[in-house]
Every structure is written in structure tokens, then in C-alpha cells.
Short mmCIF file of C-alpha atoms in Angstrom, two decimals:
data_model
loop_
_atom_site.label_atom_id
_atom_site.label_comp_id
_atom_site.label_asym_id
_atom_site.label_seq_id
_atom_site.Cartn_x
_atom_site.Cartn_y
_atom_site.Cartn_z
CA MET A 1 146.37 74.12 -188.55
CA ILE A 2 148.63 77.16 -188.04
CA THR A 3 147.09 79.94 -185.96
CA ASP A 4 147.45 83.59 -186.90
CA GLY A 5 149.84 84.11 -184.00
CA ALA A 6 152.05 81.18 -185.06
CA ALA A 7 152.08 82.45 -188.65
CA LEU A 8 153.14 85.93 -187.50
CA ASN A 9 155.91 84.44 -185.39
CA ARG A 10 157.17 82.49 -188.40
CA TRP A 11 157.20 85.61 -190.54
CA ARG A 12 159.00 87.49 -187.79
CA LEU A 13 161.72 84.81 -187.65
CA ILE A 14 162.03 84.88 -191.45
CA LEU A 15 162.26 88.66 -191.67
CA GLY A 16 164.75 88.90 -188.83
CA ARG A 17 165.43 91.69 -186.39
CA ASN A 18 164.63 94.41 -188.89
CA ALA A 19 160.97 93.54 -188.26
CA GLU A 20 161.32 93.56 -184.47
CA GLY A 21 159.35 96.76 -184.00
CA ALA A 22 156.39 95.71 -186.15
CA LEU A 23 156.30 92.04 -185.11
CA PRO A 24 157.63 91.53 -181.59
CA LEU A 25 158.28 87.98 -180.42
CA GLY A 26 156.96 86.59 -177.17
CA GLY A 27 158.44 83.67 -175.26
CA ALA A 28 161.96 82.66 -174.33
CA ARG A 29 162.19 79.85 -176.89
CA LEU A 30 161.24 82.12 -179.80
CA LEU A 31 163.77 84.71 -178.64
CA ARG A 32 166.49 82.03 -178.55
CA MET A 33 165.51 80.95 -182.07
CA ASP A 34 165.72 84.58 -183.19
CA ASP A 35 169.20 84.90 -181.65
CA ALA A 36 170.38 81.73 -183.39
CA LEU A 37 169.05 82.84 -186.79
CA ASP A 38 170.43 86.34 -186.39
CA PHE A 39 173.85 85.00 -185.47
CA LEU A 40 173.95 83.34 -188.89
CA TYR A 41 171.90 85.44 -191.28
CA GLY A 42 172.73 88.76 -189.64
CA ARG A 43 175.98 88.49 -191.58
CA GLU A 44 174.07 89.49 -194.71
CA ALA A 45 173.99 92.98 -193.23
CA GLY A 46 177.72 92.88 -192.60
CA GLU A 47 177.55 92.27 -188.87
CA ASP A 48 180.52 90.97 -186.89
CA GLU A 49 180.94 87.25 -187.55
CA LYS A 50 182.19 86.56 -184.08
CA ARG A 51 179.43 87.79 -181.83
CA ASP A 52 177.85 85.56 -179.27
CA PRO A 53 174.38 84.09 -180.05
CA GLN A 54 173.58 84.50 -176.36
CA GLY A 55 174.38 88.21 -176.49
CA GLY A 56 177.62 90.04 -175.85
CA GLY A 57 181.10 89.33 -177.08
CA GLY A 58 183.31 86.31 -176.78
CA ALA A 59 185.91 84.24 -178.55
CA SER A 60 184.90 82.95 -181.95
CA ALA A 61 185.52 79.21 -181.39
CA PRO A 62 183.25 78.56 -178.39
CA THR A 63 180.65 80.89 -179.97
CA VAL A 64 180.19 78.58 -182.96
CA ALA A 65 180.13 75.55 -180.66
CA ARG A 66 177.33 77.08 -178.56
CA TRP A 67 175.47 78.09 -181.70
CA LEU A 68 175.54 74.54 -183.06
CA SER A 69 174.20 73.24 -179.76
CA GLU A 70 171.40 75.83 -179.76
CA VAL A 71 170.40 75.05 -183.33
CA ARG A 72 170.16 71.32 -182.63
CA SER A 73 168.05 71.85 -179.51
CA LEU A 74 165.69 74.51 -180.94
CA PHE A 75 164.90 73.47 -184.52
CA PRO A 76 163.60 70.31 -186.22
CA ARG A 77 166.38 68.06 -187.47
CA ASP A 78 165.91 68.91 -191.16
CA THR A 79 165.97 72.64 -190.40
CA ALA A 80 169.05 72.27 -188.20
CA GLU A 81 170.86 70.48 -191.03
CA ILE A 82 170.01 73.30 -193.46
CA LEU A 83 171.26 75.95 -191.02
CA GLN A 84 174.43 73.96 -190.43
CA ARG A 85 175.02 73.60 -194.17
CA HIS A 86 174.47 77.35 -194.71
CA ALA A 87 176.92 78.11 -191.90
CA LEU A 88 179.61 76.01 -193.55
CA ASP A 89 178.96 76.62 -197.24
CA ARG A 90 177.71 80.19 -197.33
CA TYR A 91 179.43 81.79 -194.34
CA GLN A 92 182.50 79.57 -193.96
CA LEU A 93 182.05 79.08 -190.21
CA THR A 94 184.71 76.40 -190.04
CA GLU A 95 185.90 77.04 -186.48
CA LEU A 96 184.41 73.75 -185.32
CA LEU A 97 186.32 71.90 -188.01
CA ALA A 98 189.65 73.61 -187.49
CA ASP A 99 190.04 73.95 -183.73
CA ARG A 100 190.61 70.82 -181.64
CA GLU A 101 190.11 72.77 -178.41
CA VAL A 102 186.54 73.63 -179.40
CA LEU A 103 185.60 69.96 -179.62
CA GLU A 104 187.38 69.12 -176.38
CA ARG A 105 185.42 71.80 -174.50
CA MET A 106 182.05 70.54 -175.65
CA GLU A 107 180.07 68.04 -173.58
CA PRO A 108 180.20 64.54 -175.12
CA ASN A 109 176.55 63.64 -175.72
CA GLN A 110 174.38 62.37 -178.53
CA ALA A 111 173.75 65.86 -179.93
CA LEU A 112 177.49 66.42 -180.27
CA LEU A 113 177.90 62.93 -181.72
CA GLU A 114 175.34 63.77 -184.41
CA THR A 115 177.21 67.00 -185.21
CA VAL A 116 180.54 65.17 -185.45
CA LEU A 117 179.11 62.49 -187.74
CA SER A 118 177.57 65.18 -189.95
CA LEU A 119 180.84 67.07 -190.29
CA LYS A 120 183.52 64.37 -190.00
CA HIS A 121 184.13 64.31 -193.76
CA MET A 122 185.45 67.89 -193.43
CA MET A 123 187.75 67.18 -190.48
CA LYS A 124 191.44 66.40 -190.72
CA GLY A 125 194.46 65.59 -188.55
CA PRO A 126 194.20 66.31 -184.80
CA VAL A 127 190.61 67.53 -185.13
CA LEU A 128 189.55 64.22 -186.68
CA ASP A 129 191.44 62.33 -183.96
CA THR A 130 189.56 64.32 -181.31
CA ALA A 131 186.28 63.70 -183.10
CA ARG A 132 186.98 59.97 -183.08
CA ARG A 133 187.60 60.09 -179.31
CA ILE A 134 184.25 61.84 -178.87
CA VAL A 135 182.54 59.18 -180.95
CA ARG A 136 184.18 56.50 -178.79
CA LYS A 137 183.13 58.14 -175.51
CA VAL A 138 179.50 58.68 -176.49
CA ALA A 139 179.24 55.25 -178.12
CA ASP A 140 180.57 53.67 -174.91
CA GLN A 141 177.98 55.59 -172.88
CA LEU A 142 175.17 54.44 -175.15
CA THR A 143 176.49 50.87 -175.18
CA GLU A 144 176.51 50.68 -171.38
CA LYS A 145 172.95 51.98 -171.16
CA MET A 146 171.57 49.85 -173.98
CA ARG A 147 173.42 46.71 -172.87
CA SER A 148 171.70 46.87 -169.48
CA GLU A 149 168.35 47.23 -171.27
CA VAL A 150 169.07 44.22 -173.48
CA GLU A 151 170.20 42.15 -170.50
CA ARG A 152 166.94 42.97 -168.70
CA SER A 153 164.95 41.90 -171.76
CA ALA A 154 163.94 38.33 -172.54
CA LEU A 155 166.64 38.28 -175.24
CA GLY A 156 169.50 38.82 -172.87
CA LYS A 157 168.54 36.77 -169.85
CA LEU A 158 171.15 34.32 -168.69
CA ASP A 159 170.20 30.74 -168.07
CA ARG A 160 171.85 30.24 -164.67
CA SER A 161 170.32 26.79 -164.09
CA ARG A 162 172.90 24.90 -166.16
CA ARG A 163 176.59 24.98 -166.92
CA SER A 164 177.90 26.04 -170.29
CA ASN A 165 180.70 24.58 -172.40
CA LEU A 166 181.16 28.01 -173.97
CA ARG A 167 184.23 29.19 -172.05
CA SER A 168 183.90 32.93 -172.46
CA ALA A 169 184.81 35.72 -170.01
CA ARG A 170 181.44 37.35 -170.52
CA ASN A 171 179.74 34.09 -169.47
CA LEU A 172 181.95 33.55 -166.38
CA ASP A 173 179.92 32.66 -163.27
CA ILE A 174 182.18 34.38 -160.73
CA GLN A 175 180.15 33.66 -157.60
CA ARG A 176 179.80 29.95 -158.31
CA THR A 177 183.46 29.62 -159.31
CA ILE A 178 184.64 31.19 -156.03
CA ARG A 179 182.19 29.19 -153.91
CA LYS A 180 183.13 25.85 -155.47
CA ASN A 181 186.87 26.47 -155.09
CA LEU A 182 187.00 27.86 -151.55
CA SER A 183 188.33 24.53 -150.28
CA HIS A 184 191.41 25.06 -152.46
CA TYR A 185 192.38 28.41 -150.92
CA ASP A 186 196.18 28.68 -150.50
CA ARG A 187 196.59 30.35 -147.11
CA GLU A 188 200.38 30.62 -147.35
CA ASN A 189 200.32 32.58 -150.61
CA GLN A 190 196.88 34.10 -149.91
CA ARG A 191 195.39 33.16 -153.22
CA LEU A 192 192.51 31.08 -154.51
CA VAL A 193 193.48 28.10 -156.64
CA LEU A 194 190.86 27.45 -159.29
CA GLU A 195 190.54 23.75 -160.05
CA GLN A 196 187.22 24.21 -161.85
CA VAL A 197 185.83 27.34 -163.58
CA TYR A 198 182.08 27.64 -164.11
CA PHE A 199 180.25 29.49 -166.84
CA ASN A 200 176.65 30.58 -167.32
CA GLY A 201 174.70 29.27 -170.27
CA ARG A 202 172.73 31.68 -172.44
CA VAL A 203 169.24 30.98 -173.62
CA ARG A 204 169.32 28.96 -176.86
CA ARG A 205 173.07 29.03 -177.34
CA TYR A 206 172.97 26.31 -179.93
CA ASN A 207 171.92 26.82 -183.54
CA PRO A 208 171.91 30.64 -183.26
CA TRP A 209 169.62 32.96 -185.14
CA ARG A 210 171.10 35.12 -187.87
CA VAL A 211 170.11 38.77 -187.47
CA ILE A 212 170.81 41.06 -190.42
CA LEU A 213 170.60 44.79 -189.73
CA ALA A 214 170.25 46.85 -192.92
CA VAL A 215 170.63 50.54 -192.05
CA ASP A 216 169.69 53.46 -194.30
CA GLU A 217 172.40 56.18 -194.34
CA SER A 218 169.97 59.03 -195.05
CA GLY A 219 170.72 62.12 -192.98
CA SER A 220 167.23 62.07 -191.47
CA MET A 221 167.97 58.61 -190.03
CA LEU A 222 171.02 59.73 -188.03
CA PRO A 223 169.69 58.96 -184.50
CA SER A 224 168.57 55.53 -185.73
CA ILE A 225 171.96 54.93 -187.35
CA ILE A 226 173.69 55.63 -184.04
CA HIS A 227 171.43 53.28 -182.08
CA SER A 228 171.66 50.61 -184.80
CA ALA A 229 175.46 50.62 -184.67
CA VAL A 230 175.45 50.27 -180.89
CA MET A 231 172.79 47.55 -180.92
CA ALA A 232 174.69 45.61 -183.58
CA GLY A 233 177.79 45.67 -181.36
CA ILE A 234 175.77 44.35 -178.41
CA PHE A 235 174.10 41.63 -180.50
CA ALA A 236 177.48 40.55 -181.91
CA ARG A 237 178.61 39.58 -178.41
CA MET A 238 175.58 37.36 -177.75
CA PRO A 239 176.17 33.65 -178.45
CA LEU A 240 172.57 33.06 -179.51
CA LEU A 241 172.88 35.59 -182.37
CA ASP A 242 174.92 35.58 -185.57
CA THR A 243 174.87 39.31 -186.37
CA ARG A 244 175.46 40.92 -189.75
CA LEU A 245 175.45 44.69 -190.36
CA VAL A 246 174.91 46.40 -193.70
CA ILE A 247 174.68 50.14 -194.36
CA PHE A 248 173.43 51.56 -197.63
CA ASP A 249 172.46 54.54 -199.75
CA THR A 250 172.65 53.80 -203.48
CA ALA A 251 175.56 51.46 -202.70
CA VAL A 252 175.85 48.71 -200.09
CA VAL A 253 178.65 48.38 -197.54
CA ASP A 254 178.88 45.21 -195.46
CA LEU A 255 180.36 46.08 -192.04
CA SER A 256 179.87 42.64 -190.50
CA SER A 257 183.61 42.23 -189.98
CA ARG A 258 183.62 45.37 -187.79
CA VAL A 259 180.26 44.86 -186.14
CA GLU A 260 181.65 44.56 -182.61
CA ASP A 261 183.08 48.09 -182.74
CA PRO A 262 180.37 50.80 -183.04
CA VAL A 263 183.01 53.49 -183.52
CA GLU A 264 184.33 51.88 -186.71
CA THR A 265 180.76 51.48 -187.90
CA LEU A 266 179.83 55.10 -187.23
CA MET A 267 183.01 56.49 -188.75
CA SER A 268 182.19 54.51 -191.91
CA VAL A 269 178.80 56.16 -192.35
CA GLN A 270 178.46 58.67 -195.21
CA LEU A 271 175.29 60.65 -194.63
CA GLY A 272 173.07 61.79 -197.46
CA GLY A 273 172.87 60.74 -201.09
CA GLY A 274 170.20 58.64 -202.76
CA THR A 275 168.51 55.55 -201.42
CA ASP A 276 168.22 52.13 -203.07
CA ILE A 277 166.42 50.01 -200.49
CA ALA A 278 165.65 47.23 -202.96
CA GLY A 279 169.31 46.87 -203.89
CA ALA A 280 170.32 46.69 -200.23
CA LEU A 281 167.70 44.04 -199.48
CA ARG A 282 168.81 41.96 -202.47
CA TYR A 283 172.28 41.91 -200.99
CA CYS A 284 170.89 41.01 -197.56
CA GLU A 285 168.88 38.22 -199.17
CA SER A 286 172.19 36.66 -200.25
CA LEU A 287 173.19 36.47 -196.57
CA ILE A 288 170.20 34.30 -195.69
CA THR A 289 171.31 30.67 -195.36
CA ALA A 290 168.67 29.32 -192.94
CA PRO A 291 165.50 31.35 -193.62
CA HIS A 292 163.48 29.99 -190.71
CA ARG A 293 166.17 31.13 -188.30
CA THR A 294 166.84 34.52 -189.88
CA MET A 295 165.49 37.95 -189.01
CA LEU A 296 166.18 40.79 -191.43
CA VAL A 297 165.74 44.18 -189.76
CA LEU A 298 165.49 47.07 -192.22
CA ILE A 299 166.00 50.46 -190.54
CA SER A 300 164.84 53.13 -192.98
CA ASP A 301 162.33 55.91 -193.58
CA LEU A 302 161.16 53.74 -196.52
CA CYS A 303 161.62 56.59 -199.02
CA GLU A 304 162.75 54.45 -201.95
CA GLY A 305 164.83 56.24 -204.57
CA ASN A 306 164.07 53.70 -207.29
CA THR A 307 160.89 51.94 -208.35
CA ARG A 308 158.80 50.63 -205.51
CA GLN A 309 157.94 47.50 -207.46
CA ASN A 310 161.55 46.34 -207.13
CA LEU A 311 161.33 46.92 -203.39
CA TYR A 312 158.06 45.02 -203.07
CA GLY A 313 159.47 42.18 -205.18
CA VAL A 314 162.51 41.56 -203.00
CA CYS A 315 160.42 41.87 -199.81
CA HIS A 316 158.02 39.27 -201.20
CA ASP A 317 160.91 36.91 -201.92
CA ILE A 318 162.38 37.32 -198.43
CA LEU A 319 159.03 36.67 -196.74
CA GLU A 320 158.28 33.71 -199.02
CA SER A 321 161.58 32.13 -198.02
CA GLY A 322 160.38 31.95 -194.42
CA ALA A 323 162.68 34.63 -193.04
CA ARG A 324 161.21 37.32 -190.78
CA LEU A 325 161.26 40.83 -192.21
CA VAL A 326 161.06 43.80 -189.84
CA ALA A 327 160.94 47.36 -191.16
CA LEU A 328 161.78 49.87 -188.45
CA THR A 329 161.01 53.45 -189.39
CA ALA A 330 162.92 54.60 -186.28
CA LEU A 331 165.20 52.94 -183.75
CA ASP A 332 166.03 55.39 -180.98
CA GLU A 333 164.91 56.51 -177.54
CA ASN A 334 162.13 58.68 -178.94
CA ALA A 335 160.93 56.27 -181.66
CA ALA A 336 159.21 59.19 -183.40
CA PRO A 337 159.53 58.41 -187.10
CA ALA A 338 158.94 60.35 -190.30
CA TYR A 339 158.49 57.86 -193.12
CA ASP A 340 156.71 56.93 -196.36
CA ARG A 341 153.36 55.68 -195.08
CA SER A 342 152.12 54.14 -198.33
CA THR A 343 155.24 51.96 -198.57
CA ALA A 344 154.91 51.02 -194.89
CA GLU A 345 151.28 49.98 -195.39
CA LYS A 346 152.19 47.89 -198.44
CA LEU A 347 154.97 46.05 -196.59
CA ALA A 348 152.73 45.44 -193.59
CA GLY A 349 150.09 44.02 -195.92
CA MET A 350 152.67 41.62 -197.34
CA GLY A 351 153.44 40.22 -193.89
CA ALA A 352 156.38 42.32 -192.72
CA TRP A 353 156.33 43.82 -189.24
CA VAL A 354 156.44 47.61 -189.64
CA GLY A 355 156.80 50.20 -186.90
CA ALA A 356 159.15 52.22 -184.71
CA MET A 357 160.88 50.91 -181.60
CA THR A 358 163.20 51.83 -178.80
CA PRO A 359 166.27 49.56 -178.52
CA ALA A 360 164.84 47.82 -175.43
CA ARG A 361 161.58 47.09 -177.24
CA LEU A 362 163.49 45.64 -180.20
CA ALA A 363 165.27 43.20 -177.89
CA ASP A 364 161.97 42.03 -176.41
CA PHE A 365 160.43 41.78 -179.88
CA MET A 366 163.30 39.65 -181.16
CA ALA A 367 162.97 37.31 -178.18
CA ASP A 368 159.25 36.88 -178.88
CA VAL A 369 159.94 36.03 -182.53
CA MET A 370 162.65 33.52 -181.61
CA ARG A 371 160.36 31.71 -179.21
CA ASP A 372 157.68 31.17 -181.89
#
């Protein structure tokens, strides 16, 4: 329920600074929101397009960069996207898209990554090259963090009790290899001669599980898209998993051939458009070759653009085949979803696992399923 004070604050933000005398705002956050809105909509009164949302003057390029950062931190995601669209379409604030130096000055973090992915279709030349480097840097940061979480989970634990015939650098047992070859140390040349190299085995290397990630490209799913791309890259490097990645709106794009590179995945995403979940799941169903060793993970807000009966039909077929169906309404660090609850309840009633997860929780969940 909205209190009278909250309602007055909303009206004050809508009316803008012309109502400042009659409806004063209280609180630093509300004042920052007012500054951000005035920076954009104050142009209707013919105000200078290049003034600083923090007050005072300043160069136009970093001003827009700071404004974008403020909008993303202050407003709900849907509202931020509307403000961003108005800035580009109505007021032609294209500094972020035209100036490579603006992007290079901004801190590479997930908020900037979301902005870049939202605007990349409007970027060209050196700006797009810089944007791709930002995507790479932030994706690498997320990969490092999430990989350590997966390795700590039951899914990623190494079986160090036995040797492995899988001769892979990521499975190299360095300590054991050095210890076992110390007797072959060449003192004259000061080097260790390796007569035998040892590798760690991973849990259930043989007969791997197929994991199919089907990711909704809706703009509201952007944080989940980012985490899904990174998780898919991590899974693709695990011998016990055969990972497939599919993104969809009304069309389906199979990115399995690029799954090990999150940057290529993210740069392939086209946000927005309609949503045909049933069509995407029908395609994913065609990728199921061993149902009892397949987990299909749908990452979507479950807002189906076509008839729900088609969606329920394909979900029924997947579950009847013996494959596991998981519907994640969010996959990110916050795991705070907004989704179609009636569809979620129906899928849960059919036998699908429905919920929101952090990446680390997904890894543990997958390990539990694979042990059953």
C-alpha cells in the first residue's frame, strides 16, 4: 500500500522542479532521482543539454556516462530502460555511442555491461571494439568468481583419489607430477625431466550428462542472461557435462558451438522482441538423445507470447521422456525474479522444478540431481 507521503513524492518526481516549492522532496536518494529526471526531461523547457546531473557544469561525454550510472542504480530495471530509451530516441543523447573515450573512462562492472549489451546494436567501429573489450573484461571477472563457486560445489569437486586417462591441462595434478619425478631432476641443466605426468579425475567423467540451457532474450532477463552465458562457459569445460546453449525470443539461436566463450554469446544476444517459449523448448527437445541423463534448464520469466497450451504440451513431453526440466525465473546473484506465477505453478504441478537460483546454488542443485 502506498502511503500519502510516498504518493506525494511520486507526484513531485513526475511534475519536476516546477513543483519544488509546493512539494519539497526529503532524502538524499529522492533528490538524486530528481536530478536524474531533470537532467533528461528538463530539456522540454529548453535547458542546456550538457549540464551535469550532479550539479554544475562539465563536459558532455562524462555527464551522460554518469547519468546512465545513476539511472541504473536509482530506478527499477524497467524504469531505467524506459529512461534510457527516451534519452536515445527523444533527446538524441548519443554521446555514449559515439565517443570511445567515454566507455574507456567508465568502471568495468556488471551495470556497465548491462548498458553496453542494451546499446551495442547502435555502436559502430572503434566504439563497438571498446564495448567488446568491456564485455570481455567483465565476463572474465564474473567467470573467475563463478568458477570458484562451482569448484566449491559438489558439481565441481575433483576426485583426487584416482588417476585419470583424460590428459587435459585443467586436470593436471601439478603437485603429484613434481613429487613423482623429483628423482629425475637434471642438476646440470637445472630442469625437471617428466617421465610420467599425472592428472586428476573428475567425478563421473564417463557417460556425461547433457545440460541444455535455454535462455530467454527478454530485456527484463538481462542479469540472468549474463550469468547464464558465463555458467554455460564454465559447464562446457567440465568433462562430466555435455553443454548446449540456446537463446530465444520468437526465433531460436543455437550457440552451442560458441558456448566456451561468454563474450561471443553475449554479443549475439538481441534484447527485446516477443517470446515463444514453446517453440524454443521444442527445439531443445530435439537435442535430447538420452533423456535419463539430460537436464533442460529453461531461464525465463515464463511470460509466453503464444498459447500456453503449446507450452504445457511440450513441457509434458519432455518430462514424460524422463528428462529433468528446470524452470529458473532468475539466475543471478540476487535471484529476485519477476515472472508469470500462474505458468510457474502449472509447470511445478506437472513435475518441473521451478524457482530462482544463484549460480552457486544451481551447481549444487545439478549435482544433487545427477546423484539420484
